[in-house]
CSV table of C-alpha atoms in Angstrom, one decimal:
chain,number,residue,atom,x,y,z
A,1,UNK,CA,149.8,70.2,146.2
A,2,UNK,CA,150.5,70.2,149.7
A,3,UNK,CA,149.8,73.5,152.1
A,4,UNK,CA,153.8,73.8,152.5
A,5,UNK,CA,154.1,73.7,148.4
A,6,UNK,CA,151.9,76.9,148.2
A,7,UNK,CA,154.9,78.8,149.8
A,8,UNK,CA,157.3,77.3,147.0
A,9,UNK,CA,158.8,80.1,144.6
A,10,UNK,CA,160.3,79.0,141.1
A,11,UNK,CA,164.4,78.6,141.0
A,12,UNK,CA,166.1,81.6,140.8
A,13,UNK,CA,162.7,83.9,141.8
A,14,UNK,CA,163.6,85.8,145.1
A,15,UNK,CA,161.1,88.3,147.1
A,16,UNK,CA,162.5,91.3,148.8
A,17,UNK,CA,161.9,91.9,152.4
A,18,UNK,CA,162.4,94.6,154.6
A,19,UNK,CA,164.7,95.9,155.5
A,20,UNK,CA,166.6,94.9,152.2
A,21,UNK,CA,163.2,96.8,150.3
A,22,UNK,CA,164.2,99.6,152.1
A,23,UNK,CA,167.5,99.7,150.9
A,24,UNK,CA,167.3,99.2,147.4
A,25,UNK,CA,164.3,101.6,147.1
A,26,UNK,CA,167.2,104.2,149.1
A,27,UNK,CA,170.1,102.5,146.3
A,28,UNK,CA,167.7,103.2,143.4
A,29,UNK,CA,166.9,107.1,144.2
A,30,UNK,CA,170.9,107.4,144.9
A,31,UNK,CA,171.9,105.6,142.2
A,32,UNK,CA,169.1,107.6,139.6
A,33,UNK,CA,170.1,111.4,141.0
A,34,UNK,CA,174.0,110.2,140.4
A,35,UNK,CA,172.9,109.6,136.4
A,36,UNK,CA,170.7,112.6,136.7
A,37,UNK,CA,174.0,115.0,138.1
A,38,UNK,CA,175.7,113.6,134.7
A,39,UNK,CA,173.2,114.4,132.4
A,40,UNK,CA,171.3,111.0,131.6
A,41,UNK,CA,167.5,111.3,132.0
A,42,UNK,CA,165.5,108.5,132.6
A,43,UNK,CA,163.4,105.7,130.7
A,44,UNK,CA,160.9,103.7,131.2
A,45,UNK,CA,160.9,100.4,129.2
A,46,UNK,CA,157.6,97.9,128.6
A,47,UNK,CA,158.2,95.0,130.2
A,48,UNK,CA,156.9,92.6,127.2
A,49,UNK,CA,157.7,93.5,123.3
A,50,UNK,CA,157.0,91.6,119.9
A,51,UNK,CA,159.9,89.6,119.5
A,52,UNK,CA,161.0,91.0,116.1
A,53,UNK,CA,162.0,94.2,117.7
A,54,UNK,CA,163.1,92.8,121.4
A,55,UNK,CA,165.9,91.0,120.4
A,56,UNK,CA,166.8,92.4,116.9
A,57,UNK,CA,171.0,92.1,116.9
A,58,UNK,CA,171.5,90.9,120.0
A,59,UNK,CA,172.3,87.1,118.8
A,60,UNK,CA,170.9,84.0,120.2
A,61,UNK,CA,172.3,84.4,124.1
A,62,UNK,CA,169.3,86.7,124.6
A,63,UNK,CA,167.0,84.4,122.5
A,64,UNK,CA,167.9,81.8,125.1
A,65,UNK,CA,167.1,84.0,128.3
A,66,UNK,CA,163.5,85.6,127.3
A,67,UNK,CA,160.6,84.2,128.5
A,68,UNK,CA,158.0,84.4,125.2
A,69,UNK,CA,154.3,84.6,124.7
A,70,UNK,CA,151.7,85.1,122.4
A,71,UNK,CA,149.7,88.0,121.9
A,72,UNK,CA,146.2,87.9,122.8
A,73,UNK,CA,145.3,90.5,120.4
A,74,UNK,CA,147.6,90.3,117.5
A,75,UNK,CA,148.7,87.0,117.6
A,76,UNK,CA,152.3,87.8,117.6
A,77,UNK,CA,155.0,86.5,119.5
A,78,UNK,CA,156.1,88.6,122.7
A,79,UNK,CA,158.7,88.5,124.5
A,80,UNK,CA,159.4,89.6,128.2
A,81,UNK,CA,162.5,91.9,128.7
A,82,UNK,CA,165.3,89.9,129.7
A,83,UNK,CA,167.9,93.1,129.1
A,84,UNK,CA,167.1,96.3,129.0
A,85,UNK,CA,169.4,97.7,126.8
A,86,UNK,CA,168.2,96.5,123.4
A,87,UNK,CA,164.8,98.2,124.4
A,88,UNK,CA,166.9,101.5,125.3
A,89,UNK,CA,168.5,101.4,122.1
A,90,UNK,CA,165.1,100.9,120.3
A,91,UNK,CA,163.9,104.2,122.5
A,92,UNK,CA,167.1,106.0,121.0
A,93,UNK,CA,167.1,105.2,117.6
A,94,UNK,CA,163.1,105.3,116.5
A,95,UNK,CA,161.6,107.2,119.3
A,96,UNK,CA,163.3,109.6,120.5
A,97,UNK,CA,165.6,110.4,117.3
A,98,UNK,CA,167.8,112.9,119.0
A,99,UNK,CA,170.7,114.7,117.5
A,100,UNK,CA,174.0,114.0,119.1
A,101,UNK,CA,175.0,112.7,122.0
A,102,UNK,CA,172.1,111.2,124.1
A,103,UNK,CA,172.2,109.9,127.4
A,104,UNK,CA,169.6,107.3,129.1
A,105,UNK,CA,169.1,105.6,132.3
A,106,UNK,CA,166.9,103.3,133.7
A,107,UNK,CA,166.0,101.0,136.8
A,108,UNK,CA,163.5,98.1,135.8
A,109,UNK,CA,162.5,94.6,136.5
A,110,UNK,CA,163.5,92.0,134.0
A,111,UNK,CA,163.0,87.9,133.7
A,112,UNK,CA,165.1,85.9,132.4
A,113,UNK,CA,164.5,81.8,131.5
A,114,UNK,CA,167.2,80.6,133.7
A,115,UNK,CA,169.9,81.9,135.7
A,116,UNK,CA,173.8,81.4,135.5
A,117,UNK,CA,177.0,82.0,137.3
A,118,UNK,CA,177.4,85.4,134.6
A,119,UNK,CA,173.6,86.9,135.2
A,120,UNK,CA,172.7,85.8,138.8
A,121,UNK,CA,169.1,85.4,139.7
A,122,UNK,CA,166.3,85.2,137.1
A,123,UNK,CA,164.6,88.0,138.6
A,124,UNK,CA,167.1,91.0,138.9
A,125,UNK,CA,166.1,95.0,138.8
A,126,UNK,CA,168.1,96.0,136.2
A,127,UNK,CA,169.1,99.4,137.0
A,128,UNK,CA,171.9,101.2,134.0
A,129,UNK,CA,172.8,103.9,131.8
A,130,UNK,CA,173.8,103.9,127.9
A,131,UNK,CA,175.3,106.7,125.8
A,132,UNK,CA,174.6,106.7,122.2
A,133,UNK,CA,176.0,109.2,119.7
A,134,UNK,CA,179.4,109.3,120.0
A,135,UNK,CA,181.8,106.6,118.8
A,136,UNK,CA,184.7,108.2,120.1
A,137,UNK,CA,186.8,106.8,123.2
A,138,UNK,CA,185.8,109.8,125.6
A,139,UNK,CA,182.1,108.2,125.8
A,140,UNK,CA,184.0,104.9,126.9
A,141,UNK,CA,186.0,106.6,129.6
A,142,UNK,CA,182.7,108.0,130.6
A,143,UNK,CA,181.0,105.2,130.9
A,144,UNK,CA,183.6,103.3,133.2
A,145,UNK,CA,183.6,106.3,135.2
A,146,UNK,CA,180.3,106.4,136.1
A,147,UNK,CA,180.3,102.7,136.7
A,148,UNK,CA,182.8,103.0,139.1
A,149,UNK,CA,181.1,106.0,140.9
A,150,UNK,CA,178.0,103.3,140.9
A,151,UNK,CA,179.3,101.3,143.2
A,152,UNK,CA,181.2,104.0,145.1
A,153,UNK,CA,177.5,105.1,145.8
A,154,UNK,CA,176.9,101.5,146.6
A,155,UNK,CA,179.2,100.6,149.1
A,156,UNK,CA,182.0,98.8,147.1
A,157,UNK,CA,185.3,98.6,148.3
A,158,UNK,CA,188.6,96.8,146.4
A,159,UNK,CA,186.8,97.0,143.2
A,160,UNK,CA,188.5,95.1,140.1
A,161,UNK,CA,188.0,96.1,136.9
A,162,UNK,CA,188.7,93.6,134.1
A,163,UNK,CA,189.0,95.5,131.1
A,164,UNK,CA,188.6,93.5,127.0
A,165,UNK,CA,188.1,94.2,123.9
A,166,UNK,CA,186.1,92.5,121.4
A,167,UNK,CA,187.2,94.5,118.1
A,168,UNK,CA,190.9,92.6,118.8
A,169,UNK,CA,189.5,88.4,117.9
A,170,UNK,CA,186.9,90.2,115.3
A,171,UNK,CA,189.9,91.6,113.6
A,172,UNK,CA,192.0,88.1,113.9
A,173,UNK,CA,189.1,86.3,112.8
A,174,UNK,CA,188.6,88.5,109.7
A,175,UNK,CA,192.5,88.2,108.5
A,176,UNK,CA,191.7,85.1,108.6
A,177,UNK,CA,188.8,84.7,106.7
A,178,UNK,CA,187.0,82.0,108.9
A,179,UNK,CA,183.3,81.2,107.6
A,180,UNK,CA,180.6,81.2,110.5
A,181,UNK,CA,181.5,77.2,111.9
A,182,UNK,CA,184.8,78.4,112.4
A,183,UNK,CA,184.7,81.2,114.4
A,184,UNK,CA,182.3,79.6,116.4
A,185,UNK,CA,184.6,76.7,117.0
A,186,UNK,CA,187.4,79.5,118.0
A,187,UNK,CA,184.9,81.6,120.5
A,188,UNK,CA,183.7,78.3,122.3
A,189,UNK,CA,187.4,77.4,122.9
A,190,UNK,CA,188.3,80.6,124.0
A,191,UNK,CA,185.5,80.6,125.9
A,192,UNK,CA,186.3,77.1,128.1
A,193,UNK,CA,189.6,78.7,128.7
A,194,UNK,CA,191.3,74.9,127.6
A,195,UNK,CA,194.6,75.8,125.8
A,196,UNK,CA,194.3,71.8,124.4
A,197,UNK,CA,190.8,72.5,122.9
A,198,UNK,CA,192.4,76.0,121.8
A,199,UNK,CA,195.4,74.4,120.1
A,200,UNK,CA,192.9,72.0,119.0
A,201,UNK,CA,190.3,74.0,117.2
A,202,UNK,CA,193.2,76.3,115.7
A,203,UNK,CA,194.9,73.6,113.8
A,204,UNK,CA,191.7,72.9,112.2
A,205,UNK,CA,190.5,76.1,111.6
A,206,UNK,CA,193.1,78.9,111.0
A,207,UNK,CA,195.9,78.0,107.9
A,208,UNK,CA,198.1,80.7,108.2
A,209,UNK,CA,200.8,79.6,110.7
A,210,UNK,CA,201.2,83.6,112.1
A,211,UNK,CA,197.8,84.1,112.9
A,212,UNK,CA,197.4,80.7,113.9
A,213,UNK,CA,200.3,82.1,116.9
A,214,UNK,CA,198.1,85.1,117.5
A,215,UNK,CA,194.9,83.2,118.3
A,216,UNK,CA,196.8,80.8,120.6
A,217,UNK,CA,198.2,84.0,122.2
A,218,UNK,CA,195.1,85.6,123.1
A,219,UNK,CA,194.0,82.8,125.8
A,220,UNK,CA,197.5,83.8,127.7
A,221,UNK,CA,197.0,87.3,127.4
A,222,UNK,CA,195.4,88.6,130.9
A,223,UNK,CA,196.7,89.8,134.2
A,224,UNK,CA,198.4,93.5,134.8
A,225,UNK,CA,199.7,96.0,132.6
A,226,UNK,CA,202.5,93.5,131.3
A,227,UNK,CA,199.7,92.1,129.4
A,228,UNK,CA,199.3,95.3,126.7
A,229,UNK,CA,203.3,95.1,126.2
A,230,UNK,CA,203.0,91.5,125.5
A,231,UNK,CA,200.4,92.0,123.2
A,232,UNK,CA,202.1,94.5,121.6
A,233,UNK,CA,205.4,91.8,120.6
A,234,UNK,CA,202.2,89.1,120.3
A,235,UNK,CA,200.3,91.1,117.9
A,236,UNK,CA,203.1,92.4,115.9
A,237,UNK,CA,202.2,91.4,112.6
A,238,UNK,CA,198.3,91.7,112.9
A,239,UNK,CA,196.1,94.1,111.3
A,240,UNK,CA,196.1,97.7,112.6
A,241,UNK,CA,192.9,97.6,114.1
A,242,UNK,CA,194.0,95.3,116.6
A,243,UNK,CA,196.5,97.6,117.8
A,244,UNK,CA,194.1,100.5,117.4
A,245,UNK,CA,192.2,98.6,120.4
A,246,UNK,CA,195.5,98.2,122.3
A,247,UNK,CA,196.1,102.2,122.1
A,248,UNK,CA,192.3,102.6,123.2
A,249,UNK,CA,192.7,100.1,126.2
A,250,UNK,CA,195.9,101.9,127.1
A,251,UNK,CA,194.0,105.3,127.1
A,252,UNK,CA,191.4,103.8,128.8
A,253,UNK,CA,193.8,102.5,131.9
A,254,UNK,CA,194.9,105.4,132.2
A,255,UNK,CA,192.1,107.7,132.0
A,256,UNK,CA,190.2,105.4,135.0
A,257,UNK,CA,193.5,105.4,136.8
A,258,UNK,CA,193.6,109.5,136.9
A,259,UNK,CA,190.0,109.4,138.9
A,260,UNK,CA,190.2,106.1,140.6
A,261,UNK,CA,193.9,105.1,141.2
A,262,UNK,CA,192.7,102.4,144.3
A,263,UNK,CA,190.6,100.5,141.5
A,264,UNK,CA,193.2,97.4,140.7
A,265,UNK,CA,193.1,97.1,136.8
A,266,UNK,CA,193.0,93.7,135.2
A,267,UNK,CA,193.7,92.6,131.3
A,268,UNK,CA,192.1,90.0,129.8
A,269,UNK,CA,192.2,90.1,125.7
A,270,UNK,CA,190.4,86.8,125.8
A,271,UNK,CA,187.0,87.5,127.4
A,272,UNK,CA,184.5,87.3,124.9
A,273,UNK,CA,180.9,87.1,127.1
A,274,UNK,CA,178.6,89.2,124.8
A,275,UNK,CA,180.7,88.7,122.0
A,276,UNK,CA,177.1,88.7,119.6
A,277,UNK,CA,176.3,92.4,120.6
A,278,UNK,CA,179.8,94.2,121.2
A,279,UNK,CA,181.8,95.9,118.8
A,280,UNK,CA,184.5,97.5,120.9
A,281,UNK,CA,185.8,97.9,124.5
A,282,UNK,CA,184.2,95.5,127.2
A,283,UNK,CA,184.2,96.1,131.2
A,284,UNK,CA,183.4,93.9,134.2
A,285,UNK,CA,184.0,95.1,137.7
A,286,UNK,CA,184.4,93.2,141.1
A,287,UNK,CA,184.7,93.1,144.4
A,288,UNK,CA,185.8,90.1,147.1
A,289,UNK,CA,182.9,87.7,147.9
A,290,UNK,CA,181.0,88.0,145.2
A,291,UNK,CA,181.6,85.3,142.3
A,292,UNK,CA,179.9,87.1,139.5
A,293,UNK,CA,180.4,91.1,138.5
A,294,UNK,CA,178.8,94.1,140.1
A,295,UNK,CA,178.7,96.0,136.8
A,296,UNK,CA,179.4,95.3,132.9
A,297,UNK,CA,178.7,96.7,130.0
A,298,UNK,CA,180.8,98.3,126.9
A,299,UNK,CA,180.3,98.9,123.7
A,300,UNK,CA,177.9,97.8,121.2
A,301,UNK,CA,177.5,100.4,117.7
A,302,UNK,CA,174.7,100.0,115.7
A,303,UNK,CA,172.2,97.8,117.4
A,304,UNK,CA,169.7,100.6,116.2
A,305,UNK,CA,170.4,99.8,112.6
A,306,UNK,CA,167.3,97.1,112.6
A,307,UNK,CA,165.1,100.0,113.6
A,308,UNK,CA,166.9,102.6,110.5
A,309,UNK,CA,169.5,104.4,112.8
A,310,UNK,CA,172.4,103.0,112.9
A,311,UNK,CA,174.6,105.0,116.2
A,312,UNK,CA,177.5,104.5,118.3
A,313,UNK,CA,176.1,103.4,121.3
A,314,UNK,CA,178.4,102.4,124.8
A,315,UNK,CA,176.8,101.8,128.6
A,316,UNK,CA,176.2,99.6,131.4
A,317,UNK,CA,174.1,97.3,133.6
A,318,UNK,CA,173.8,96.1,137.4
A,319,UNK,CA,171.6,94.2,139.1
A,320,UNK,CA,169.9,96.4,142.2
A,321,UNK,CA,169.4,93.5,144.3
A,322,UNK,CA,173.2,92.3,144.4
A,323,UNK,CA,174.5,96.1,144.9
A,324,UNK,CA,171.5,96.4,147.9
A,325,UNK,CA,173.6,93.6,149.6
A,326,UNK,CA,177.5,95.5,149.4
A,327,UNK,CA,176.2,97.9,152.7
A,328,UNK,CA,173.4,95.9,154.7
A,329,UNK,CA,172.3,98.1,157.7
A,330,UNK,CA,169.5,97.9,160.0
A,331,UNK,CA,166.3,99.9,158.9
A,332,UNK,CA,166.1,103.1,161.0
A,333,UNK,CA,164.2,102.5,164.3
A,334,UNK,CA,162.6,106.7,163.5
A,335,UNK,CA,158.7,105.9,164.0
A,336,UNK,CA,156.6,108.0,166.3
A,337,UNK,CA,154.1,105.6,168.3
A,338,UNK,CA,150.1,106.6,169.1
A,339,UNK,CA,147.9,104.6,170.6
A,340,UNK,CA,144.4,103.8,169.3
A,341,UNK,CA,142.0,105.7,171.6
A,342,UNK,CA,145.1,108.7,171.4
A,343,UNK,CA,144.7,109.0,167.4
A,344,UNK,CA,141.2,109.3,167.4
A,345,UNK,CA,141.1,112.6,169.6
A,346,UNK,CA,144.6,113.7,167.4
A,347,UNK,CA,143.8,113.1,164.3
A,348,UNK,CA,144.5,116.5,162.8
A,349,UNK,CA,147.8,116.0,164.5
A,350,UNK,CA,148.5,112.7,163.2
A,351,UNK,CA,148.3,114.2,160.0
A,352,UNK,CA,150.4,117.1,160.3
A,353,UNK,CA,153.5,115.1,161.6
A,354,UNK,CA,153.2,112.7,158.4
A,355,UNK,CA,152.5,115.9,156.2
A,356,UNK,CA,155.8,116.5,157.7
A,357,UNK,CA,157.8,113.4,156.7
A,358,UNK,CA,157.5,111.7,159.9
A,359,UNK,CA,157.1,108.2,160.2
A,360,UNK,CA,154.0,107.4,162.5
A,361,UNK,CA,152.3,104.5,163.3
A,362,UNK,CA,148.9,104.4,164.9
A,363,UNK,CA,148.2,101.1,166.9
A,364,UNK,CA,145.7,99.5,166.2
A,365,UNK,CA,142.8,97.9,168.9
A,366,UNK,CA,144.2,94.9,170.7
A,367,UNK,CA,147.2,94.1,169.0
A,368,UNK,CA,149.8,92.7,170.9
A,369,UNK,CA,153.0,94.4,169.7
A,370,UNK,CA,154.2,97.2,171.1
A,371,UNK,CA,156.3,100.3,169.1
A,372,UNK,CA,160.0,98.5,169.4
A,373,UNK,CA,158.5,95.9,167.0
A,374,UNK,CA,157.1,98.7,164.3
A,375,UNK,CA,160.7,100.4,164.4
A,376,UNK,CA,159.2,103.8,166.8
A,377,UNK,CA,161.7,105.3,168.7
A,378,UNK,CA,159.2,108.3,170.3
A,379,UNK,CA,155.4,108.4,171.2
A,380,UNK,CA,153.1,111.6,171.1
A,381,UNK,CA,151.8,112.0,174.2
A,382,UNK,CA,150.2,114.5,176.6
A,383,UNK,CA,146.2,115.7,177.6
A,384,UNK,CA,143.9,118.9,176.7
A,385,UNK,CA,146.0,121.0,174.4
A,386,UNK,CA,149.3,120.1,175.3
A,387,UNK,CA,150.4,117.2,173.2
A,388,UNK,CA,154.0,116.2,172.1
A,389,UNK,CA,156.3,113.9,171.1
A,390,UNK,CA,158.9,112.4,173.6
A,391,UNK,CA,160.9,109.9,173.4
A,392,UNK,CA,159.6,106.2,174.6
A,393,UNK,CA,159.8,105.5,178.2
C-alpha cells in the first residue's frame, strides 16, 4: 500500500468537514427542538443488533443493505443498523409499551452495504420521527406535515411531493389471487416502469381480463390531480379498498394543500419502493438539483407484531448530510483572539468569556497563523487592569 492509498476512503464513505460539521450539528438541534415543539421525544438506537430482531418484517431490501457480524460473546449474528426505523418500532412495541399514541424521533448514524440512486451515500445520519398508535388518516396528515416543516427548517424551496399508496396493487394483487412468483413478476415490472415488460408479465400472470386492465392502468396513473379522477373511471370495478385509498389520498392532498399550498403535488399510483414494509400511504419529497428525495417515509402497521405488539405505526426519514447541503453558508467569523504570553496573565479572564459562550482562541507559541485564519473577528487586549475586547486592527 502506497503512502497516497492511506488517505483512500471506501465508496460511498464521506467525512464531514467544517464548516459543513458546523451546519449539520446547527440542522440537527433545529431539526430535534422542531419534533420536540410537536410532541415526539427522542431515542437513541444501538448501532449493531442480533439479526433476528433487526430486520424482523422488513423483507429482504434491508437484508441486502446491513453490514453483519458475529458476536464475540454469544455467537450470534449482528447486524449494523442500516434503518432506523425497524429499531424504533422494536423500542415502541417491547420497550416502551405505551398506551396510545406515541411519538419518537431520532438523529443517528447508520451503514449501509452499498449505496444507490434511492438511499445516497453508505454512510448517512439518519435523522426522523415515527408515530405509532393510531391507524387513522390524521396521523398521516401529520406526518407529511412535519416533513414538510423539515425541510422548511432546512432551507428547501419548490418542494415536490410525490404522494402513493401501497394498499391500492396489494388489493389488485389479492382479487387476483397471485401466488408469491407472481406478484413478484408484477412489482419488478412495475418497478422498471417498461409498459412492454408490464403487458408482458400481465398476460402471464393475471387471468381475469378486468383486472388484467387495472394492473396495466396503474403504470399510467401519475402526474397532477387528473390522476385520482382517472383512477377513479380506471378502478371502477375493483375492490373497495382500492378506492378507500383513493378517498385517503384525496384527503391527504388536500389536508397538505390547507398548510402548504406552494408545495406542487404529484400522483403516482405505481411507486412501489418499500413495498415489503408499507401497508398504506407512501411519500417522497423533492426539490430541483437533487436526483434522489429529501424525505420519505409512510406507513408501515404492525412491524411490531414479531416482537408481540402488533400497532399502527406511520413516520419518516432524511438523511442530515444531504439536507446540511440545501443552505451552505460560511461558518461565522465570531472568535475573540489572545495571544500566548496575553492568556497566561488572563487566564481567569479567558475563562469567564467562554463560561459566557464566547468563542476564544488562545494562540499558541510560534504558530504562524494569525486570528482571520481561526475565524476571530476581535482580540482582548489592554495592560494592568484594564483589559477588553476590541475589534481586530
Amino acid at each position: 500500500m502506497t503512502i497516497a492509498d492511506r488517505w483512500l476512503l471506501p465508496d460511498g464513505m464521506d467525512e464531514v468537514l467544517p464548516p459543513q460539521a458546523a451546519r449539520m450539528e446547527e440542522l440537527r438541534r433545529a431539526l430535534l427542538d422542531l419534533y420536540y415543539r410537536w410532541g415526539y421525544d427522542q431515542v437513541m438506537p444501538p448501532p449493531v443488533e442480533f439479526l433476528d430482531s433487526l430486520l424482523t418484517g422488513t423483507g429482504t431490501d434491508l437484508d441486502l443493505q446491513t453490514f453483519k457480524l458475529t458476536d464475540q460473546l454469544t455467537g450470534r449474528m449482528m447486524g449494523v443498523s442500516a434503518d432506523v426505523t425497524p429499531q424504533v418500532a422494536r423500542m415502541d412495541a417491547h420497550s416502551l409499551r405505551r398506551q396510545g399514541p406515541v411519538r419518537l424521533c431520532y438523529c443517528t448514524n447508520v451503514l449501509r452495504a452499498k449505496a444507490d440512486q434511492h438511499q445516497g451515500g453508505r454512510s448517512p445520519v439518519q435523522v426522523g420521527v415515527e408515530l405509532f398508535g393510531h391507524a387513522g388518516q390524521e396521523a398521516d396528515l401529520e406526518i407529511l406535515r412535519l416533513a414538510l416543516s423539515s425541510l422548511a427548517v432546512a432551507g428547501a424551496g419548490e418542494i415536490h411531493l410525490a404522494l402513493g399508496h401501497i394498499g391500492i396493487y396489494r388489493s389488485l394483487v389479492q382479487a387476483a389471487e397471485l401466488d408469491a412468483t407472481q406478484e413478484r413478476a408484477l412489482y419488478e415490472a412495475l418497478d422498471l416502469k417498461s409498459p412492454g415488460e408490464l403487458a408482458a408479465r400481465v398476460s402471464e400472470c393475471v387471468a381475469d381480463p378486468t383486472l388484467a386492465e387495472m394492473f396495466l392502468a396503474l403504470s399510467e396513473l401519475h402526474g397532477g390531480d387528473e390522476v385520482l379522477e382517472a383512477a377513479r373511471g380506471a378502478f371502477a370495478e375493483a375492490p373497495a379498498a382500492v378506492n378507500a385509498a383513493l378517498d385517503q389520498l384525496l384527503a391527504l392532498s388536500a389536508g397538505v394543500r390547507a398548510e402548504y399550498p406552494e408545495v406542487e403535488l404529484y400522483f403516482d399510483l405505481a411507486e412501489l419502493r418499500g413495498y415489503q414494509y408499507h401497508t398504506g400511504m407512501m411519500f417522497a419529497a423533492y426539490v430541483p438539483g437533487y436526483g434522489q428525495a429529501l424525505a420519505k417515509g409512510g406507513r408501515y402497521d404492525d412491524t411490531g407484531r414479531a416482537f408481540g405488539r402488533a400497532r399502527p405505526a406511520t413516520g419518516f426519514s432524511m438523511d442530515l448530510k444531504l439536507l446540511a447541503s440545501l443552505a451552505l453558508s460560511a461558518p461565522a467569523c465570531d472568535g475573540i483572539w489572545v495571544a500566548a504570553e496575553v492568556a497566561e496573565q488572563q487566564a481567569a479572564r479567558v475563562a469567564a468569556l467562554r463560561d459566557a459562550g464566547e468563542r476564544v482562541v488562545v494562540a499558541l507559541p510560534g504558530q504562524r497563523t494569525g486570528p482571520e485564519a481561526h475565524r476571530c473577528d476581535r482580540q482582548l487586549t489592554g495592560s494592568g487592569d484594564d483589559w477588553q475586547v476590541s475589534p481586530l486592527g
